PDB file of C-alpha atoms and ligand atoms in Angstrom:
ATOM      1  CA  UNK A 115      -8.519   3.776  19.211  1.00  0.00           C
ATOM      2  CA  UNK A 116      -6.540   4.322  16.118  1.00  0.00           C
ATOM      3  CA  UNK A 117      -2.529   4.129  16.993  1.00  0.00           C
ATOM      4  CA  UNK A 118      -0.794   7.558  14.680  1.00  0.00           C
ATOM      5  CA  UNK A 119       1.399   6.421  11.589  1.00  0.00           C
ATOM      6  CA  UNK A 120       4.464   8.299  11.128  1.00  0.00           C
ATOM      7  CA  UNK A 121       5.272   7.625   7.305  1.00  0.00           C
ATOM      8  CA  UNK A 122       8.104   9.090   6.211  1.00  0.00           C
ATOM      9  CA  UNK A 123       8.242   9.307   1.810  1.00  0.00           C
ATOM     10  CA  UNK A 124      11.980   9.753   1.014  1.00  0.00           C
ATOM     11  CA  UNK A 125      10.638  10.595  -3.298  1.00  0.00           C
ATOM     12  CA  UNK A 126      13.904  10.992  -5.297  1.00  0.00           C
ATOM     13  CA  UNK A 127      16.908  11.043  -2.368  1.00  0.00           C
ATOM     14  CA  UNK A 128      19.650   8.896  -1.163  1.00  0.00           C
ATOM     15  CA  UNK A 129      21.500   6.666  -2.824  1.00  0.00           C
ATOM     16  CA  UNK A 130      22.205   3.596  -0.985  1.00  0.00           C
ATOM     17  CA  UNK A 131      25.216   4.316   1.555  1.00  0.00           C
ATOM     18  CA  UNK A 132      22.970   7.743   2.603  1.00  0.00           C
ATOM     19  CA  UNK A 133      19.550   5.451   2.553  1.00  0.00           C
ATOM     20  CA  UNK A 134      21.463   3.084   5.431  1.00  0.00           C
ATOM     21  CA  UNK A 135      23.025   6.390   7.252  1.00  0.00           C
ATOM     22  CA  UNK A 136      19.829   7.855   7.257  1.00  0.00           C
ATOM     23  CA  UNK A 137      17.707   4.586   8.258  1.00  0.00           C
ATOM     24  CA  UNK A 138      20.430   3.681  11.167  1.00  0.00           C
ATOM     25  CA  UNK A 139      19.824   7.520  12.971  1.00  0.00           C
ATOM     26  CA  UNK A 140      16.395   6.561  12.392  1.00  0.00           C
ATOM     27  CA  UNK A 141      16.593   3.299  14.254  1.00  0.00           C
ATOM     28  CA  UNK A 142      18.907   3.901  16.582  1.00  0.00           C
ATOM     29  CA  UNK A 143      16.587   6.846  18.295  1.00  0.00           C
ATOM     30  CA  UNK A 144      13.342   4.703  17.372  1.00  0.00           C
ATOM     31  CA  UNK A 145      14.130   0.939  18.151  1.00  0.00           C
ATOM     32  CA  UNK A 146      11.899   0.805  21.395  1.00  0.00           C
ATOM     33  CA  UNK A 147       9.108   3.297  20.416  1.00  0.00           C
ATOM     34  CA  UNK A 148       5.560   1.725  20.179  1.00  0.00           C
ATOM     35  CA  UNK A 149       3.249   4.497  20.446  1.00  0.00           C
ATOM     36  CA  UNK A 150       2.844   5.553  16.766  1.00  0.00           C
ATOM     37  CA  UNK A 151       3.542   2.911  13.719  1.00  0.00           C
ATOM     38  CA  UNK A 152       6.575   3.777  11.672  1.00  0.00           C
ATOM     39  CA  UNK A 153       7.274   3.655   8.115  1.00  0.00           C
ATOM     40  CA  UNK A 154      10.151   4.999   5.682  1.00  0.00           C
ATOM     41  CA  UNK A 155      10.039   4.912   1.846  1.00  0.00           C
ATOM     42  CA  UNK A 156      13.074   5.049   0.152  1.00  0.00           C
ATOM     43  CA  UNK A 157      13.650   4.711  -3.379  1.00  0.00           C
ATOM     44  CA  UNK A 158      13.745   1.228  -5.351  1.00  0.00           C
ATOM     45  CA  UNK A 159      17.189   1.145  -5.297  1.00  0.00           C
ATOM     46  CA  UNK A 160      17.755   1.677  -1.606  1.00  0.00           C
ATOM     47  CA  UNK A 161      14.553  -0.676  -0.357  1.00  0.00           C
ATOM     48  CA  UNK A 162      16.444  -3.820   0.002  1.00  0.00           C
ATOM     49  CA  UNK A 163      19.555  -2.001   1.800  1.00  0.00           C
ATOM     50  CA  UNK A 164      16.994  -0.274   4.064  1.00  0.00           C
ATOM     51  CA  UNK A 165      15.004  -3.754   4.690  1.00  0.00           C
ATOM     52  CA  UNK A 166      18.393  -5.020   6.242  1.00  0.00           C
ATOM     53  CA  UNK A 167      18.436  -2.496   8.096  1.00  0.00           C
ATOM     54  CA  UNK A 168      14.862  -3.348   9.372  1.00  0.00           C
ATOM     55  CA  UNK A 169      14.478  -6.426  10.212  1.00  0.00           C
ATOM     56  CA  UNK A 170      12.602  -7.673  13.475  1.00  0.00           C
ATOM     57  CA  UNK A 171      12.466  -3.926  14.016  1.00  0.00           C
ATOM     58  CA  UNK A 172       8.889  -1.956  15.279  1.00  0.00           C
ATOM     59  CA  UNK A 173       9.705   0.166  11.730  1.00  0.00           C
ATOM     60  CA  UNK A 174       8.276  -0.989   8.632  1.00  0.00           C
ATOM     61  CA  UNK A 175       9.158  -0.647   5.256  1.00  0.00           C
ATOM     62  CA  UNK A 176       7.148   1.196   2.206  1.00  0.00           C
ATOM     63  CA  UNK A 177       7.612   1.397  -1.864  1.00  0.00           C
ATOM     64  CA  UNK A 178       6.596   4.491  -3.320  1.00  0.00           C
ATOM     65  CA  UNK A 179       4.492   3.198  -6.108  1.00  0.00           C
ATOM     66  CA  UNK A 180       3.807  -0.150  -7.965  1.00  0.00           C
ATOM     67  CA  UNK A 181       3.056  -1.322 -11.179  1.00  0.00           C
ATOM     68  CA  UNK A 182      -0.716  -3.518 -11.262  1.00  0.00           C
ATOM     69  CA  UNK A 183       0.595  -6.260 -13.555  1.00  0.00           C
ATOM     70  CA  UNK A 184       2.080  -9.366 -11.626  1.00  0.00           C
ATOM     71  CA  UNK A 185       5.018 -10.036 -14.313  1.00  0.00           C
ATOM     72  CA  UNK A 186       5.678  -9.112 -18.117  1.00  0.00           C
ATOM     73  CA  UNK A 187       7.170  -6.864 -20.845  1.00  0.00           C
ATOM     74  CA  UNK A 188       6.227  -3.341 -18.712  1.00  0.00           C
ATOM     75  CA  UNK A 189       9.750  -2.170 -18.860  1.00  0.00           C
ATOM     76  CA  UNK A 190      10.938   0.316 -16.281  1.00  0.00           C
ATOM     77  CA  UNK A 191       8.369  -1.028 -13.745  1.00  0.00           C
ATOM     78  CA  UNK A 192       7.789  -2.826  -9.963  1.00  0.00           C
ATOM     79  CA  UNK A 193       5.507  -5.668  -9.231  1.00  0.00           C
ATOM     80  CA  UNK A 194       3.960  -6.077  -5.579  1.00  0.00           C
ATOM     81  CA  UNK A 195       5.846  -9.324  -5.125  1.00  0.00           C
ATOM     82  CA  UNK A 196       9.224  -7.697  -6.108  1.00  0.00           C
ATOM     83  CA  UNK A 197       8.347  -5.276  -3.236  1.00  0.00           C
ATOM     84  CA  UNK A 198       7.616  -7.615  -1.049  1.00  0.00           C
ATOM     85  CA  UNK A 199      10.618  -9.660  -1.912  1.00  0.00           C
ATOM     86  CA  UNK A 200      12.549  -6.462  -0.717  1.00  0.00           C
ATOM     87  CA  UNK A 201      10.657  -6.490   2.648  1.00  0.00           C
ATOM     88  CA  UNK A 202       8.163  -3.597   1.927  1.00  0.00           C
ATOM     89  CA  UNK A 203       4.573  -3.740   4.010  1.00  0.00           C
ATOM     90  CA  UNK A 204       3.340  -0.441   2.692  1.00  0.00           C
ATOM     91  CA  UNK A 205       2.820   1.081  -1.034  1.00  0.00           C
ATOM     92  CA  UNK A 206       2.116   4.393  -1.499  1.00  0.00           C
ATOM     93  CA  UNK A 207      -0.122   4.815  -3.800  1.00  0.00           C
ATOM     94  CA  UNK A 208      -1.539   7.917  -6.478  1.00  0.00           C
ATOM     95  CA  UNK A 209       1.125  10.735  -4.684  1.00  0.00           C
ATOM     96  CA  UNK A 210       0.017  14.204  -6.389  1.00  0.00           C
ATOM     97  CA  UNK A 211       4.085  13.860  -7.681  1.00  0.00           C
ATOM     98  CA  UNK A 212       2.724  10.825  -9.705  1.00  0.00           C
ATOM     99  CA  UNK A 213      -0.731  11.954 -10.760  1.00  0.00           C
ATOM    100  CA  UNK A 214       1.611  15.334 -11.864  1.00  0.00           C
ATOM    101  CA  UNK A 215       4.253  14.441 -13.875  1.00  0.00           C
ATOM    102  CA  UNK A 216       3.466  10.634 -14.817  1.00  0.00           C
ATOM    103  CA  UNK A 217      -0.431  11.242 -15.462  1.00  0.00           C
ATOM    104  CA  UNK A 218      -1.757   8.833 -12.995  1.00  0.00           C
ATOM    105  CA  UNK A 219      -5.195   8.364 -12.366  1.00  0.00           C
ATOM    106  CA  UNK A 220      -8.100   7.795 -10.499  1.00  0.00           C
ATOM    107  CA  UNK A 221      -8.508   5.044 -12.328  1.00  0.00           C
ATOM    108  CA  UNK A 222      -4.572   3.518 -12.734  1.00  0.00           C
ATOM    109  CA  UNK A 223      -4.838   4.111  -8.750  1.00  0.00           C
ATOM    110  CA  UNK A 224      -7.350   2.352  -8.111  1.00  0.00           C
ATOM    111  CA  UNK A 225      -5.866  -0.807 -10.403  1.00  0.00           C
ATOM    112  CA  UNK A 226      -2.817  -0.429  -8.226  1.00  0.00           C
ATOM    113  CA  UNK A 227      -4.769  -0.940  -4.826  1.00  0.00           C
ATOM    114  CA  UNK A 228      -6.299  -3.759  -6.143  1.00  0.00           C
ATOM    115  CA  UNK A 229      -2.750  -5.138  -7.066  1.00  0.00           C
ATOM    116  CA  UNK A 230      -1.678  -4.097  -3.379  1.00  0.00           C
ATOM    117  CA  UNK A 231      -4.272  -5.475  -1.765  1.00  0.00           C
ATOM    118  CA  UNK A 232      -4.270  -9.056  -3.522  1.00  0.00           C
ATOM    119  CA  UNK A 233      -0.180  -9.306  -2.739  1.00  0.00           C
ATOM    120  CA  UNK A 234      -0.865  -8.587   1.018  1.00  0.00           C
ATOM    121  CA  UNK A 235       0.373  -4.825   0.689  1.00  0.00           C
ATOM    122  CA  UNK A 236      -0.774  -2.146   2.804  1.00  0.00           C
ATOM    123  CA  UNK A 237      -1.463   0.656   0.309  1.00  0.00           C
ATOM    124  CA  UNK A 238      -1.195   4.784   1.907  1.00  0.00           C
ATOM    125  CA  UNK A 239      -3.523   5.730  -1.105  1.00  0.00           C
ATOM    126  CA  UNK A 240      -3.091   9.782  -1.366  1.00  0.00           C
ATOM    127  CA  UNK A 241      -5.627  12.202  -2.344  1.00  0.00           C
ATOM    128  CA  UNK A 242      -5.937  16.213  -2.574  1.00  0.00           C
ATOM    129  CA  UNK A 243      -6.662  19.149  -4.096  1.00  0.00           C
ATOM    130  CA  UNK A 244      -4.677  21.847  -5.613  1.00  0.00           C
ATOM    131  CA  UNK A 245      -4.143  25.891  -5.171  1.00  0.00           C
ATOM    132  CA  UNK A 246      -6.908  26.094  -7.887  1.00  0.00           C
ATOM    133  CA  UNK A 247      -9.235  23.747  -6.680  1.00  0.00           C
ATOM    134  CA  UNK A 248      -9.637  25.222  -3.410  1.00  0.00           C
ATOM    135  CA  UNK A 249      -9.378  28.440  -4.011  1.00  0.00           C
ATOM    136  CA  UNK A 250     -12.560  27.760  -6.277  1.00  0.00           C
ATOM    137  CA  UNK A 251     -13.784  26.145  -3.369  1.00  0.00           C
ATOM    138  CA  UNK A 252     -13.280  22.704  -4.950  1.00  0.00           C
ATOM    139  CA  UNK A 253     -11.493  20.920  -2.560  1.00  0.00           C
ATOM    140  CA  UNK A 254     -14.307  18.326  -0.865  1.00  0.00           C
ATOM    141  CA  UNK A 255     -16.122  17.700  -4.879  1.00  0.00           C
ATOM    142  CA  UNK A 256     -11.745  16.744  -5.861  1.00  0.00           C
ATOM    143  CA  UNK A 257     -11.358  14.798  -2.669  1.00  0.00           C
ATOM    144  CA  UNK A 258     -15.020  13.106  -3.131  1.00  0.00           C
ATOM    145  CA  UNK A 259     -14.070  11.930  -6.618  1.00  0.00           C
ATOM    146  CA  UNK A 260     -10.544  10.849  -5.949  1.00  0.00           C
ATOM    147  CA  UNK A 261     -12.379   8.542  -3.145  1.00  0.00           C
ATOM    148  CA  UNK A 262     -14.739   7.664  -5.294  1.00  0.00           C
ATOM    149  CA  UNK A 263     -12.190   6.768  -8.151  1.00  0.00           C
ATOM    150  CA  UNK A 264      -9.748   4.908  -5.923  1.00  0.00           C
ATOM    151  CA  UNK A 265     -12.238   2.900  -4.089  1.00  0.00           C
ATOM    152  CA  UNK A 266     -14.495   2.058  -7.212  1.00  0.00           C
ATOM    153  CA  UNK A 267     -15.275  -1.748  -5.932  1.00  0.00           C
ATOM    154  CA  UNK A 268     -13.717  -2.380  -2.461  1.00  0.00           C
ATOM    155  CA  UNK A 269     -15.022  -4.204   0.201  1.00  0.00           C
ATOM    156  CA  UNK A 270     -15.477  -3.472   3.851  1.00  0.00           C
ATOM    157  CA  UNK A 271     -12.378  -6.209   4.417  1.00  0.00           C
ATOM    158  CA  UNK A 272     -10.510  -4.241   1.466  1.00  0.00           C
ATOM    159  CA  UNK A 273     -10.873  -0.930   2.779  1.00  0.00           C
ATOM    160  CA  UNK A 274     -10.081  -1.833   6.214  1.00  0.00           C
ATOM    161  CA  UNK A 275      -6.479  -2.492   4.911  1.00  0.00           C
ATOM    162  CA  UNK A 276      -5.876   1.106   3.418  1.00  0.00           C
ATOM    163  CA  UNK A 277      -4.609   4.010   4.654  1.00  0.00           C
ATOM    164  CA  UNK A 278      -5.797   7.147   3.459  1.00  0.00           C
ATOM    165  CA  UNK A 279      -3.447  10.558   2.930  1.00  0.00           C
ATOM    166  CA  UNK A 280      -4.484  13.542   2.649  1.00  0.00           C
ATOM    167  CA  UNK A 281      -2.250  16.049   0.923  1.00  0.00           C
ATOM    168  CA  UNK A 282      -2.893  19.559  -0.098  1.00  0.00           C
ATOM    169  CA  UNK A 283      -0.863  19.669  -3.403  1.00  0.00           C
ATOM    170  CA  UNK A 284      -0.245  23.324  -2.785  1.00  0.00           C
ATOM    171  CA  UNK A 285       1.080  22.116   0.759  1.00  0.00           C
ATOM    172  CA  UNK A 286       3.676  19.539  -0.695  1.00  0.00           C
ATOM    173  CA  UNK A 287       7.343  20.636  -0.308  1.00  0.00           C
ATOM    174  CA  UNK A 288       6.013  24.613  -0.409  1.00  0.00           C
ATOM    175  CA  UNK A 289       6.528  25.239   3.518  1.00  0.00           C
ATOM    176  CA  UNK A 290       2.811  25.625   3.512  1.00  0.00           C
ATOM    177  CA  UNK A 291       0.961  23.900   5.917  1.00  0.00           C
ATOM    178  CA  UNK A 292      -3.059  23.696   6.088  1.00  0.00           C
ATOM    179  CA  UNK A 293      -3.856  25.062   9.095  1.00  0.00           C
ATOM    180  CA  UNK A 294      -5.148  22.191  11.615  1.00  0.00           C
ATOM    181  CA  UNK A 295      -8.759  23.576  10.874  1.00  0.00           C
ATOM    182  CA  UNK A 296      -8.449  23.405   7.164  1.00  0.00           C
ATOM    183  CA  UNK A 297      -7.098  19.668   7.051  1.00  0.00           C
ATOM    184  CA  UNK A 298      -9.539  18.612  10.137  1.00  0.00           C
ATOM    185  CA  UNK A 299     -12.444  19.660   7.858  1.00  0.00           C
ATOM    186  CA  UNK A 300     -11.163  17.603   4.801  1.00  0.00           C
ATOM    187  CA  UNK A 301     -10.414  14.932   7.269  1.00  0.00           C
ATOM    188  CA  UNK A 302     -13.379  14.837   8.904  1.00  0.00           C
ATOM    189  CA  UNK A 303     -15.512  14.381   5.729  1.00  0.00           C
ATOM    190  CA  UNK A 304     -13.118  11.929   4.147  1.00  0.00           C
ATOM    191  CA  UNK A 305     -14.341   9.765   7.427  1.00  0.00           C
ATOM    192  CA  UNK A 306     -17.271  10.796   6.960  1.00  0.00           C
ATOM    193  CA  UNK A 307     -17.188   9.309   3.138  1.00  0.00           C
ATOM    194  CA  UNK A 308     -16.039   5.899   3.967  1.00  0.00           C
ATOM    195  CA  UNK A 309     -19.019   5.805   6.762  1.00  0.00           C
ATOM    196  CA  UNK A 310     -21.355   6.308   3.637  1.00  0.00           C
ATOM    197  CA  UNK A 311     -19.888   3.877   1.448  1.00  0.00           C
ATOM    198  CA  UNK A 312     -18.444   1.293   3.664  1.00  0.00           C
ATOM    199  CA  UNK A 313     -19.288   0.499   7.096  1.00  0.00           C
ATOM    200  CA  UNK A 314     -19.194   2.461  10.405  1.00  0.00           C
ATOM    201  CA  UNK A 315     -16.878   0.545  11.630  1.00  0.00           C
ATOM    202  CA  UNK A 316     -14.299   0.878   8.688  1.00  0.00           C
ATOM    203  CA  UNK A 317     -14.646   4.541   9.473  1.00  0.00           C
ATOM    204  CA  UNK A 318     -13.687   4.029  13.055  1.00  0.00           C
ATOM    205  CA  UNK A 319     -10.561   2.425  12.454  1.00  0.00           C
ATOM    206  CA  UNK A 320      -9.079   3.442   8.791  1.00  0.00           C
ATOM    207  CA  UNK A 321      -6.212   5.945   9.245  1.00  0.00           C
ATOM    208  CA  UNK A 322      -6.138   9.097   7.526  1.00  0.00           C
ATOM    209  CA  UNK A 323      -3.102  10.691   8.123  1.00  0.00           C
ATOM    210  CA  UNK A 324      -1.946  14.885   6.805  1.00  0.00           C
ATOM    211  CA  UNK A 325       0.503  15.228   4.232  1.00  0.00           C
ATOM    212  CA  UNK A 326       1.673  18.960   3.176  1.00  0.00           C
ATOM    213  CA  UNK A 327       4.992  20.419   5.129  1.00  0.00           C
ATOM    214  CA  UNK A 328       4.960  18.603   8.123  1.00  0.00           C
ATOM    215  CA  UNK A 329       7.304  19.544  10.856  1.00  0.00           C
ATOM    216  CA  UNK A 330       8.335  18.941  13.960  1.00  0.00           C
ATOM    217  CA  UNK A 331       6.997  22.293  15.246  1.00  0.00           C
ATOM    218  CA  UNK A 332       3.521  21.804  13.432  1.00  0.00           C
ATOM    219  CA  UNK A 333       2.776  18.030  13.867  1.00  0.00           C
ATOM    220  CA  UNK A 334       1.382  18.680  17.300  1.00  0.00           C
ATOM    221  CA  UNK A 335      -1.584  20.828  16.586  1.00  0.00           C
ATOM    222  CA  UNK A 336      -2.338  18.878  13.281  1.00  0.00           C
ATOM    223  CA  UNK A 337      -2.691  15.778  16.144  1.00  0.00           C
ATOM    224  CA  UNK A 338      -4.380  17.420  18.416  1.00  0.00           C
ATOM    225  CA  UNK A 339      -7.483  17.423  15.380  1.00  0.00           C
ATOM    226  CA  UNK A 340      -9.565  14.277  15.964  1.00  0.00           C
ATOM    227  CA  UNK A 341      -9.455  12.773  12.537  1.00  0.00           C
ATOM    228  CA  UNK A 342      -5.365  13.244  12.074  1.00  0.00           C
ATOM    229  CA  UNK A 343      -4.205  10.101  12.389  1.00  0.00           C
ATOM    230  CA  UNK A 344      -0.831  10.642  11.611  1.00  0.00           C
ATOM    231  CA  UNK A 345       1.390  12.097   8.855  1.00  0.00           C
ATOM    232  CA  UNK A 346       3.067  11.812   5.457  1.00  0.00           C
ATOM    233  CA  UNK A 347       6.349  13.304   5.649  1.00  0.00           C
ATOM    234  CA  UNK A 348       8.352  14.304   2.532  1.00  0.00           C
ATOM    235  CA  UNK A 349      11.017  16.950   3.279  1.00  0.00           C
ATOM    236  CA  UNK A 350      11.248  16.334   6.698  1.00  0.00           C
ATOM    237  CA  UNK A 351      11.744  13.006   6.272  1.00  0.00           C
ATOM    238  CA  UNK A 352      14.932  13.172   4.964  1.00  0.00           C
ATOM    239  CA  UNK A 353      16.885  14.436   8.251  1.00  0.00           C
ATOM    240  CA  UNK A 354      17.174  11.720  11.163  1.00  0.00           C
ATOM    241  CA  UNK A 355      16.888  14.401  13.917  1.00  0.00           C
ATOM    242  CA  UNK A 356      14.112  15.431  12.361  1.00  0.00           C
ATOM    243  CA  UNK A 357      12.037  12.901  11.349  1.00  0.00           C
ATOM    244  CA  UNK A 358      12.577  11.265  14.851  1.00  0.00           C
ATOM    245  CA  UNK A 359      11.169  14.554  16.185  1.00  0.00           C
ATOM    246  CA  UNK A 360       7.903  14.640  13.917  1.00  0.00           C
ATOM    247  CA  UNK A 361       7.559  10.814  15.332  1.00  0.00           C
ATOM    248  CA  UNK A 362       7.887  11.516  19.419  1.00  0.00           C
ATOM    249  CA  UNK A 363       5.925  14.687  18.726  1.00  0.00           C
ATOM    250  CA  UNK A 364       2.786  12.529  17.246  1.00  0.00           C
ATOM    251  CA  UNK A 365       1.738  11.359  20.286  1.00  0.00           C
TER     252      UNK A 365
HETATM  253  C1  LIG B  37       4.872  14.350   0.408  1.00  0.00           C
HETATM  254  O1  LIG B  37       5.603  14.341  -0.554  1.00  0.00           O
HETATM  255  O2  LIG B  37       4.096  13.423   0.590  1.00  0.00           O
HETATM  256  C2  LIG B  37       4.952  15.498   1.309  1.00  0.00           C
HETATM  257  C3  LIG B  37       3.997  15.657   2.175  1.00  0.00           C
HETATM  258  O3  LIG B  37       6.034  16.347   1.177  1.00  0.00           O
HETATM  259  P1  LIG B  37       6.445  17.553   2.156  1.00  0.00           P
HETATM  260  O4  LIG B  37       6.362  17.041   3.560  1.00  0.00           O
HETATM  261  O5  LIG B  37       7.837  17.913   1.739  1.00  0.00           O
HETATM  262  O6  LIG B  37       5.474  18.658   1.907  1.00  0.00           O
END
């Protein structure tokens, strides 16, 4: 039985004082709620304010990106043990916002999971396709070779420790949700994937959660698919009320 994540990615918002208003409503509505995992990911600047916030709580803490290298002259960027030294359990990793405007990778993604992985991170490793894509009726040949990119040389123990997003980039921030059909589909064969190439087992238990306009008036039906694990929240996210909605609503 795979318990839902709830991840909430707070991209570009709140500076500190709003990260620890936001995080406290969060908390205060959330402190005894064990059914679904929990995770918020502020910006840089707000993780270690947020991490006090945090502590010896059921909600856990996530980065929104990493640099691979442990230490050096890479000027602008975050190391996995600077994350963890703010308290952060989760990385997301290869957002369409990243592969967009700063030209990640399949490749600089997968680098970064291997970085995650090695510091004890738990990486939320996020893959879709675009308006284009599926509309050319690309969308499972884009998701195959994101996979396929991201996972180049992972073993079963490695993959066991990943989560897996899937986000329609045509879904992200547009009010546009995939129907539950469309994302079960993509879900379903993203499972299927990591059967093929990893273990049976690793397919049972790795999380795949929807990403794309989440709400709390649509996360219920998205659940109610059998290989929806959860969510990726962006917008949503950034209203207590709201994101403690899409939470009690996941289960
Ligand atoms: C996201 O950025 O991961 C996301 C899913 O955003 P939104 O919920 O706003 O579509």
């Amino acid at each position: 039985m795979r318990k839902p994540l709830i991840a909430g990615n707070w991209k570009m918002h709140k500076t500190i004082n709003e990260a620890i208003d936001l995080v406290n409503g969060i908390k205060r509505e959330l402190l005894d709620f064990e059914s679904a995992d929990i995770a918020v990911c502020p910006a840089f600047t707000a993780l270690s304010s947020v991490w006090e916030v945090l502590i010896n709580t059921n909600i856990k803490l996530g980065a929104q990106n990493l640099y691979w290298e442990a230490k050096g002259a890479f000027t602008g960027e975050i190391s996995c043990d600077m994350l963890k030294d703010c308290g952060c359990y989760y990385v997301i990793i290869g957002h369409s916002e990243r592969r967009k405007y700063f030209h990640e990778t399949d490749e600089t993604v997968n680098k970064r999971i291997k970085a995650a992985l090695a510091s004890g991170l738990f990486p939320i490793v996020c893959v879709g396709e675009t308006l284009e894509e599926r509309e050319g009726e690309k969308t499972i040949s884009v998701v195959k070779n994101q996979l396929q990119g991201a996972f180049n040389g992972f073993s079963n123990e490695e993959v066991d420790k990943i989560v897996i997003a899937y986000e329609p980039v045509w879904a992200i921030g547009t009010g546009k949700t995939a129907t539950p059909q469309q994302a079960g589909e993509v879900h379903a064969f993203i499972r299927g994937w990591v059967r093929e190439n990893f273990s049976d087992a690793g397919a049972g238990s790795i999380r795949i959660l929807y990403g794309g306009s989440v709400k709390p008036s649509n996360i219920k039906e998205l659940m109610n698919e059998a290989d929806i694990d959860g969510a990726l929240v962006g917008g949503a996210c950034l209203d207590a009320d709201s994101f403690v909605s899409i939470v009690t609503n996941s289960i």
